[in-house]
Amino acid sequence: MATGRNHRPATRSRGIPEATVARLPLYLRALTALSERSVPTVSSEELASAAGVNSAKLRKDFSYLGSYGTRGVGYDVEYLVYQISRELGLTQDWPVVIVGIGNLGAALANYGGFASRGFRVAALIDADHAMTGAQVAGLPVQHVDDLETIIRTNGVSIGVITTPGSAAQQVCDRLVGAGITSILNFAPTVLSVPDGVDVRKVDLSIELQILAFHEQRKATDELARNGGPGPSGAPPDDQGPEGDIPAVMPA
Amino acid sequence: MATGRNHRPATRSRGIPEATVARLPLYLRALTALSERSVPTVSSEELASAAGVNSAKLRKDFSYLGSYGTRGVGYDVEYLVYQISRELGLTQDWPVVIVGIGNLGAALANYGGFASRGFRVAALIDADHAMTGAQVAGLPVQHVDDLETIIRTNGVSIGVITTPGSAAQQVCDRLVGAGITSILNFAPTVLSVPDGVDVRKVDLSIELQILAFHEQRKATDELARNGGPGPSGAPPDDQGPEGDIPAVMPA
DNA sequence: TAGATTGTTAATCGATTAACAATC
DNA sequence: TAGATTGTTAATCGATTAACAATC
């Protein structure tokens, strides 16, 4: 397998669809905010709105976890926080290692949200000897030569790769070799991993390109509606795929 | 709308499905690597493998763009690079503004991949007066008071938010007010934006939580297979959703 | 022509959504 | 009881995939 999102293909892990799993953290975040404001209960409508989804989807998602609500009342905030946390595995401690302590690695090491929810930066690793021993976010940078030892010693099961793309696969292989089965990859590289290893990727460049696509389309639509060469009243619909082969006007 | 991915709901923009759009950058990256190695043509099988998808999916994706391949031969690398670039809108220049120049904002400003593909960091903005004028990645940090002017002057259409979560919505509102219609949000916040504005989010914490879910499940499965309390030979399948209500052994 | 590979079809699968019966 | 809201059903929609005819 080599994709960035290779859980068991099409397996709805323990019956929970992937799409639902991906939304549980959103619900949890919204619930945590409610909890901090000491709100005791919340309806699917309110919570869905806070999480930015529609309420039918939220209720369907929760139905995979069990029947944790009360008809006519809503959901108990604290209880749901606990149930979702448990479901996501956040009631235990997850030591994380960050490999590649450049600008991004340092930013992540300093990121507070890490520690808040069960995750703990156990070690920082870099290939540059000159960095070894330097303190980043209160932790010493260790050399990649000791990667396997560091992982085994700290019982790390999640690795974050923030190296240059050219080093990512090699680092990945060593992480996997050392027993790591979950990887968050910030390098712009498709990683190959054996079955049973989960990879998720965060790719700034891809996100920007997707935005650019839509941005371009908006501009094209705008042109078609207003300044467009066709008769006014051109439909607000999309043009054909060839930007330079007009679909709404005669050739 | 308030979700992190609100393109026109279910609209396959100009006929290209969202899922396909999201993969085009992957194909483009693989093709660019081939181009740099002066590889003239590539088959769907080879390219799919490099991009980490299956070849049927790739061919289906390309079919939305047009018929750019040659049966029995494959795809012309240079031609495909051009077509996908054009489709994604990368043949034009996209000035980007980064708001929030902390660790992460600075990391992004320094990120080389930005410039490579049509994107150009036009300005860095921060709310801290003490930072104003400081040089980051060769650019002066400007104050958020001037946000609207900066955006209009530079013709910026894409905004990247790397502020703390508490400031994100407010910054978002000002970006939108200044005419920005595409936002990449790194803050752990659900942004509300009017129709016509695209938001994509990158959320470290959510990615880690999804990994933790799968990691936990792997551990549970492992336990069920080996050290589990039931009779040996317990199925490798998932347990029920309640981690503490055994599904494979008698109560 | 023979071999290779695309582009498309059709089946399948997973995700979303509205609607509403169940029930607090 | 009346009102509110969940949990579930069923319809719909979009995405994936294998298979293969078209064709280079």
XYZ file of C-alpha atoms (C1' of nucleotides) in Angstrom:
550
model
C 0.000 0.000 0.000
C 1.188 3.438 -0.730
C -1.593 5.904 -0.315
C -1.783 8.510 2.354
C -4.917 7.041 3.834
C -4.648 3.363 3.945
C -6.669 1.946 6.710
C -7.917 -1.507 5.872
C -9.516 -0.835 2.539
C -13.208 -0.208 2.923
C -13.177 -1.782 6.339
C -15.470 0.060 8.631
C -13.224 -0.445 11.602
C -15.207 -2.120 14.314
C -18.319 -1.040 12.506
C -17.587 2.689 12.534
C -17.290 4.193 9.054
C -14.110 6.131 8.304
C -16.103 9.273 7.561
C -17.607 9.062 11.019
C -14.254 8.495 12.701
C -12.925 11.584 10.966
C -15.756 13.674 12.434
C -15.552 12.430 16.000
C -12.689 14.827 16.808
C -14.828 17.720 15.585
C -17.675 16.724 17.848
C -15.273 16.236 20.705
C -13.852 19.701 20.261
C -17.288 21.294 20.240
C -18.321 19.257 23.276
C -15.179 20.229 25.152
C -16.002 23.875 24.585
C -19.516 23.298 25.921
C -18.109 21.415 28.868
C -15.825 24.306 29.729
C -18.858 26.562 29.766
C -20.547 24.025 32.053
C -23.372 23.398 29.618
C -25.025 20.203 30.855
C -26.866 18.969 27.771
C -26.956 19.712 24.080
C -29.285 18.793 21.240
C -28.099 17.242 18.001
C -29.115 20.445 16.265
C -26.997 22.684 18.502
C -23.997 20.408 18.521
C -24.139 19.852 14.783
C -24.178 23.573 14.239
C -21.160 24.042 16.476
C -19.292 21.310 14.651
C -20.278 22.574 11.220
C -22.242 19.513 10.069
C -25.921 18.807 9.683
C -27.830 17.231 12.503
C -28.962 14.115 10.647
C -25.354 13.268 9.953
C -24.414 13.824 13.558
C -27.190 11.592 14.855
C -26.238 8.922 12.370
C -22.609 9.193 13.446
C -23.539 8.864 17.113
C -25.735 5.889 16.372
C -22.595 3.929 15.510
C -21.255 4.552 18.994
C -24.427 3.552 20.798
C -27.532 5.217 22.157
C -26.051 7.930 24.255
C -28.827 10.509 23.931
C -32.224 10.982 25.534
C -35.215 11.564 23.327
C -36.866 14.867 23.959
C -33.798 16.092 25.869
C -30.546 15.731 23.960
C -27.101 14.512 24.914
C -25.340 14.783 28.253
C -22.204 16.780 27.441
C -19.842 15.190 29.954
C -20.982 11.695 29.141
C -20.521 12.221 25.421
C -17.079 13.748 25.942
C -16.098 10.633 27.803
C -17.611 8.200 25.309
C -16.058 9.855 22.276
C -12.700 10.210 24.020
C -12.751 6.548 24.859
C -13.794 5.601 21.353
C -10.942 7.609 19.877
C -8.471 6.142 22.322
C -7.769 9.450 24.010
C -8.157 8.111 27.508
C -4.657 6.763 27.185
C -1.315 8.400 26.657
C 0.191 8.444 23.154
C 3.896 9.209 23.030
C 4.751 10.881 19.738
C 8.090 11.364 18.062
C 8.795 14.188 15.629
C 11.454 13.530 13.010
C 12.880 16.558 11.231
C 13.282 19.602 13.457
C 13.237 22.390 10.925
C 10.801 25.272 11.014
C 7.791 23.013 10.804
C 9.008 20.374 13.230
C 9.807 23.075 15.757
C 6.389 24.632 15.233
C 4.710 21.325 15.928
C 6.889 20.682 18.962
C 5.766 24.019 20.339
C 2.141 23.427 19.448
C 0.105 23.337 22.627
C -2.756 21.335 21.212
C -0.468 18.354 21.128
C -0.309 17.819 24.826
C -3.893 18.669 25.550
C -5.478 15.502 24.261
C -3.591 12.413 25.221
C -0.645 13.141 22.955
C 2.790 13.787 24.351
C 5.903 14.724 22.427
C 8.300 12.083 23.667
C 11.286 12.973 21.512
C 12.606 15.221 18.764
C 14.892 13.714 16.162
C 17.004 15.309 13.461
C 19.704 14.181 11.061
C 21.870 17.252 11.587
C 24.612 16.588 14.112
C 24.918 20.306 14.710
C 21.415 20.301 16.148
C 21.912 17.409 18.525
C 21.437 18.527 22.086
C 19.806 21.817 21.170
C 16.674 22.538 23.142
C 13.414 22.919 21.210
C 10.199 23.392 23.110
C 12.044 22.288 26.230
C 13.188 19.015 24.727
C 16.667 18.066 23.539
C 17.042 17.269 19.855
C 18.399 13.754 19.440
C 20.249 12.325 16.497
C 18.542 10.105 13.969
C 21.240 7.480 14.522
C 19.462 6.662 17.771
C 15.988 6.561 16.253
C 15.287 2.919 16.977
C 16.495 3.142 20.548
C 14.514 6.286 21.220
C 11.318 4.731 19.916
C 11.705 1.506 21.831
C 12.739 3.225 25.037
C 9.783 5.573 24.993
C 7.208 3.107 23.732
C 6.355 5.463 20.891
C 3.639 4.299 18.521
C 2.993 7.435 16.483
C 5.605 9.120 14.332
C 5.393 12.562 12.767
C 7.578 13.155 9.721
C 8.590 16.758 9.061
C 11.729 16.096 7.078
C 12.355 17.217 3.506
C 10.586 15.046 0.977
C 13.844 13.409 -0.065
C 14.362 11.918 3.391
C 10.769 10.984 4.166
C 10.627 7.441 2.798
C 13.876 6.485 4.448
C 12.742 7.872 7.795
C 9.420 6.151 7.321
C 11.114 2.803 6.744
C 13.139 3.174 9.904
C 10.111 4.202 11.941
C 8.204 1.181 10.707
C 11.220 -1.028 11.294
C 11.328 0.191 14.868
C 7.723 -0.848 15.387
C 5.756 2.305 14.667
C 2.366 1.630 13.088
C 0.909 5.140 12.738
C 2.530 7.936 10.796
C 1.548 11.525 10.206
C 3.427 12.718 7.158
C 4.039 16.403 6.449
C 6.562 15.738 3.702
C 5.300 16.086 0.134
C 5.897 12.427 -0.643
C 3.763 9.359 -1.138
C 4.974 6.925 1.488
C 5.075 3.182 0.968
C 4.313 1.212 4.091
C 3.458 -2.411 4.796
C -0.076 -3.473 5.587
C -1.127 -2.651 9.089
C 0.634 0.707 9.143
C -1.605 3.760 8.939
C -0.381 6.860 7.188
C -2.151 10.171 7.165
C -0.721 13.097 5.316
C -0.911 16.827 5.660
C 0.070 18.560 2.485
C 0.028 22.318 2.266
C 0.753 22.350 -1.414
C -2.124 20.035 -2.273
C -4.571 22.058 -0.209
C -3.520 25.252 -1.958
C -3.878 23.622 -5.351
C -7.390 22.486 -4.553
C -8.240 26.021 -3.477
C -6.710 27.388 -6.664
C -8.893 25.095 -8.730
C -12.042 26.435 -7.111
C -10.752 29.978 -7.171
C -10.145 29.703 -10.890
C -13.586 28.268 -11.413
C -15.153 31.144 -9.513
C -13.300 33.601 -11.707
C -14.449 31.781 -14.826
C -18.044 31.740 -13.636
C -17.838 35.401 -12.807
C -16.561 36.147 -16.255
C -19.311 34.074 -17.822
C -21.939 35.970 -15.842
C -20.687 39.478 -16.290
C -17.909 40.443 -18.601
C -18.293 37.282 -20.602
C -18.280 37.456 -24.372
C -21.623 35.724 -24.809
C -25.057 37.309 -24.739
C -25.861 38.638 -21.302
C -27.786 36.298 -19.086
C -25.313 33.503 -19.576
C -26.150 30.756 -17.102
C -24.329 30.735 -13.758
C -23.463 27.112 -14.415
C -19.997 25.874 -15.157
C -18.417 25.990 -18.503
C -17.067 22.880 -20.125
C -13.711 21.481 -19.072
C -11.728 23.255 -21.750
C -11.340 26.765 -20.506
C -10.522 27.959 -23.964
C -13.245 26.145 -25.867
C -16.318 28.263 -25.198
C -19.328 26.167 -24.322
C -21.922 28.884 -24.095
C -21.240 30.873 -27.194
C -21.087 29.941 -30.840
C -17.642 29.311 -32.246
C -22.160 27.368 5.792
C -19.711 26.475 8.426
C -17.872 23.337 7.501
C -14.241 23.129 6.657
C -14.947 21.888 3.154
C -17.791 23.773 1.681
C -17.566 23.906 -2.017
C -20.964 24.062 -3.640
C -22.578 21.095 -1.948
C -22.402 18.025 -4.149
C -21.601 20.204 -7.140
C -19.119 18.497 -9.348
C -17.453 21.727 -10.319
C -17.486 21.979 -14.093
C -18.172 18.273 -14.121
C -15.061 17.236 -12.216
C -15.844 15.388 -8.973
C -14.302 16.755 -5.798
C -12.522 13.485 -5.158
C -10.869 13.788 -8.543
C -9.851 17.408 -7.995
C -8.217 16.383 -4.736
C -6.112 13.804 -6.550
C -4.976 15.979 -9.440
C -2.186 17.540 -7.357
C -0.900 14.051 -6.570
C -0.767 13.137 -10.223
C 0.871 16.435 -11.020
C 3.569 15.852 -8.448
C 4.335 12.402 -9.800
C 4.345 13.722 -13.351
C 6.681 16.554 -12.434
C 9.139 14.051 -11.015
C 8.961 12.053 -14.249
C 9.396 15.216 -16.255
C 12.541 16.094 -14.330
C 13.898 12.674 -15.210
C 13.001 13.400 -18.841
C 10.660 10.431 -19.032
C 8.610 11.039 -22.186
C 5.536 8.858 -21.609
C 3.980 6.960 -18.772
C 1.241 4.357 -18.519
C -1.723 4.654 -16.203
C -0.346 1.711 -14.272
C 3.052 3.321 -13.673
C 1.679 6.745 -12.878
C -0.983 5.349 -10.564
C 1.653 3.435 -8.690
C 3.775 6.565 -8.287
C 0.789 8.522 -7.042
C -0.377 5.778 -4.705
C -3.760 5.108 -6.293
C -5.071 2.318 -8.475
C -4.927 2.634 -12.210
C -8.654 2.345 -12.858
C -9.231 5.327 -10.604
C -6.536 7.310 -12.356
C -7.953 6.615 -15.791
C -11.414 7.523 -14.599
C -10.045 10.739 -13.114
C -8.295 11.647 -16.350
C -11.415 10.901 -18.347
C -13.040 13.920 -16.694
C -10.306 16.135 -18.117
C -10.522 14.777 -21.640
C -8.822 12.113 -23.690
C -5.191 12.938 -23.194
C -3.745 9.453 -23.528
C -2.873 7.214 -26.450
C -4.136 3.663 -26.433
C -1.347 1.147 -26.477
C 1.172 3.818 -25.503
C 0.232 5.795 -22.428
C 0.307 9.482 -21.581
C 2.717 12.134 -22.764
C 4.273 13.421 -19.549
C 4.833 17.036 -20.585
C 1.406 17.340 -22.115
C -0.302 15.951 -19.023
C 1.710 18.245 -16.749
C 0.439 21.165 -18.764
C -3.170 20.007 -18.893
C -3.411 19.268 -15.185
C -1.626 22.521 -14.310
C -4.071 24.424 -16.425
C -7.032 22.574 -14.969
C -5.884 23.359 -11.446
C -5.278 26.984 -12.293
C -1.548 26.771 -11.720
C -0.629 28.478 -14.949
C -1.391 31.735 -13.238
C 0.072 33.479 -10.236
C -1.738 33.212 -6.897
C -0.654 35.802 -4.326
C -1.145 34.384 -0.832
C -1.257 36.158 2.488
C -0.333 34.469 5.760
C -1.990 35.811 8.883
C -0.420 34.902 12.204
C 3.358 34.767 12.130
C 4.094 32.455 15.024
C 6.099 29.283 14.690
C 3.745 27.788 12.173
C 3.234 30.924 10.105
C 6.989 31.388 9.894
C 7.437 27.761 8.915
C 4.950 28.183 6.091
C 6.535 31.446 4.971
C 9.846 29.617 4.702
C 8.333 26.625 2.981
C 9.827 26.327 -0.468
C 6.983 24.346 -1.951
C 4.900 27.486 -1.782
C 6.655 29.333 -4.520
C 7.252 26.383 -6.773
C 3.753 26.002 -8.085
C 2.132 29.283 -8.918
C 1.792 30.410 -5.321
C 3.610 33.434 -4.031
C 3.669 34.694 -0.475
C 2.645 38.301 -1.008
C 2.499 39.398 2.601
C 2.879 38.338 6.212
C 0.483 39.764 8.769
C 0.469 39.616 12.541
C -1.454 41.295 15.352
C 1.616 41.872 17.482
C 2.951 45.405 17.061
C 6.316 44.221 18.344
C 6.652 42.034 15.266
C 5.795 44.684 12.744
C 8.716 45.278 10.433
C 10.574 42.140 11.448
C 11.862 40.135 8.520
C 10.569 36.587 8.128
C 11.604 34.574 5.110
C 12.790 37.803 3.554
C 9.473 39.568 3.939
C 8.525 42.275 6.433
C 5.776 41.403 8.891
C 2.933 43.878 8.540
C 0.315 44.793 11.097
C -3.171 43.373 10.964
C -4.568 46.903 11.087
C -3.557 47.183 7.446
C -5.020 43.833 6.423
C -7.616 45.177 4.016
C -5.166 47.516 2.314
C -2.543 44.804 1.963
C -5.010 42.410 0.373
C -6.411 44.941 -2.066
C -3.014 46.308 -3.001
C -1.587 42.881 -3.750
C -4.659 41.422 -5.361
C -4.566 38.542 -2.910
C -7.270 35.913 -3.315
C -6.049 33.171 -0.995
C -5.596 33.634 2.730
C -3.796 31.291 5.107
C -4.788 31.540 8.766
C -2.155 30.484 11.283
C -3.401 32.474 14.241
C -4.495 31.025 17.576
C -7.969 29.535 17.428
C -9.415 32.431 19.381
C -8.530 34.932 16.646
C -9.309 32.787 13.630
C -12.958 33.666 13.063
C -12.301 37.363 13.406
C -9.400 37.216 10.976
C -11.517 35.126 8.646
C -14.283 37.721 8.691
C -11.837 40.473 7.813
C -10.267 38.436 5.023
C -13.675 37.746 3.553
C -14.655 41.363 4.001
C -11.581 42.364 2.042
C -12.629 40.162 -0.834
C -10.810 36.886 -0.203
C -12.759 33.838 -1.340
C -10.376 30.989 -0.527
C -9.045 30.248 2.929
C -6.668 27.649 4.233
C -7.222 27.364 7.949
C -4.619 25.933 10.314
C -6.393 27.138 13.439
C -8.392 24.510 15.332
C -11.672 26.285 14.725
C -14.728 25.740 12.597
C -14.950 28.867 10.467
C -18.219 30.387 9.343
C -18.081 31.912 5.916
C -20.667 33.117 3.431
C -21.565 31.099 0.366
C -19.007 31.329 -2.363
C -16.053 31.269 0.003
C -14.055 28.052 0.098
C -12.431 26.935 3.296
C -10.073 24.042 3.658
C -8.628 23.136 6.994
C -5.465 21.480 8.153
C -5.798 20.205 11.653
C -2.922 18.405 13.309
C -4.950 17.489 16.337
C -7.704 15.852 14.303
C -5.225 13.843 12.268
C -3.562 12.561 15.397
C -6.896 11.609 16.913
C -7.831 9.626 13.826
C -4.499 7.821 14.019
C -5.073 7.139 17.702
C -8.405 5.559 16.914
C -6.840 3.112 14.495
C -3.870 2.548 16.737
C -6.162 1.635 19.589
C -8.105 -0.709 17.386
C -4.925 -2.441 16.284
C -3.973 -2.943 19.918
C -7.401 -4.335 20.691
C -7.271 -6.698 17.745
C -3.818 -7.818 18.747
C -5.027 -8.506 22.245
C -7.990 -10.454 20.924
C -5.699 -12.568 18.758
C -2.922 -13.285 21.215
C -3.016 -12.394 24.851
C -6.793 -12.141 24.824
C -8.799 -13.710 27.621
C -10.936 -15.884 25.385
C -10.096 -19.258 23.953
C -7.156 -19.058 21.580
C -7.995 -18.637 17.948
C -10.239 -15.678 18.607
C -11.173 -14.142 15.268
C -9.048 -11.323 13.926
C -12.234 -9.345 13.453
C -13.101 -6.293 15.428
C -14.673 -6.389 18.798
C -17.861 -4.547 19.468
C -17.784 -0.820 20.062
C -17.653 -1.098 23.840
C -14.043 -1.819 24.638
C -14.957 -3.086 28.052
C -17.870 -5.274 27.117
C -16.230 -8.390 25.766
C -17.773 -9.570 22.570
C -15.763 -12.711 22.032
C -15.857 -14.313 25.446
C -18.715 -15.323 27.713
C -19.601 -12.864 30.435
C -1.117 -8.351 -37.372
C -0.211 -8.909 -32.265
C 0.389 -6.704 -28.122
C -0.479 -3.035 -25.191
C -3.096 0.281 -22.978
C -6.680 3.661 -22.885
C -11.460 5.295 -22.063
C -15.924 3.795 -20.643
C -19.421 0.926 -18.821
C -21.802 -1.115 -15.187
C -21.793 -3.054 -10.783
C -20.807 -2.213 -6.119
C -19.899 0.176 -2.209
C -19.936 3.867 1.167
C -21.761 8.422 2.640
C -25.370 11.706 3.003
C -29.885 13.251 3.882
C -34.843 13.778 4.804
C -38.374 11.993 7.139
C -40.633 9.990 10.897
C -41.767 6.510 14.391
C -40.250 5.822 18.976
C -40.012 7.704 23.325
C -38.435 10.839 26.848
C -50.792 14.787 27.769
C -48.124 17.845 24.551
C -43.827 19.061 22.919
C -39.293 17.955 21.865
C -35.733 15.296 20.149
C -33.514 11.000 19.377
C -32.402 6.793 16.643
C -33.400 4.497 12.421
C -35.120 3.718 7.919
C -34.964 4.233 3.157
C -33.926 6.914 -0.704
C -30.378 9.229 -3.036
C -26.055 10.492 -4.251
C -21.118 10.217 -5.146
C -16.906 7.337 -5.362
C -14.572 3.148 -6.397
C -13.453 -0.773 -9.039
C -13.179 -4.582 -12.367
C -13.745 -5.654 -16.785
C -13.450 -5.036 -21.553
C -14.330 -2.988 -26.083
C -11.968 0.396 -28.678
C -7.886 1.517 -30.798
C -3.091 2.843 -31.034
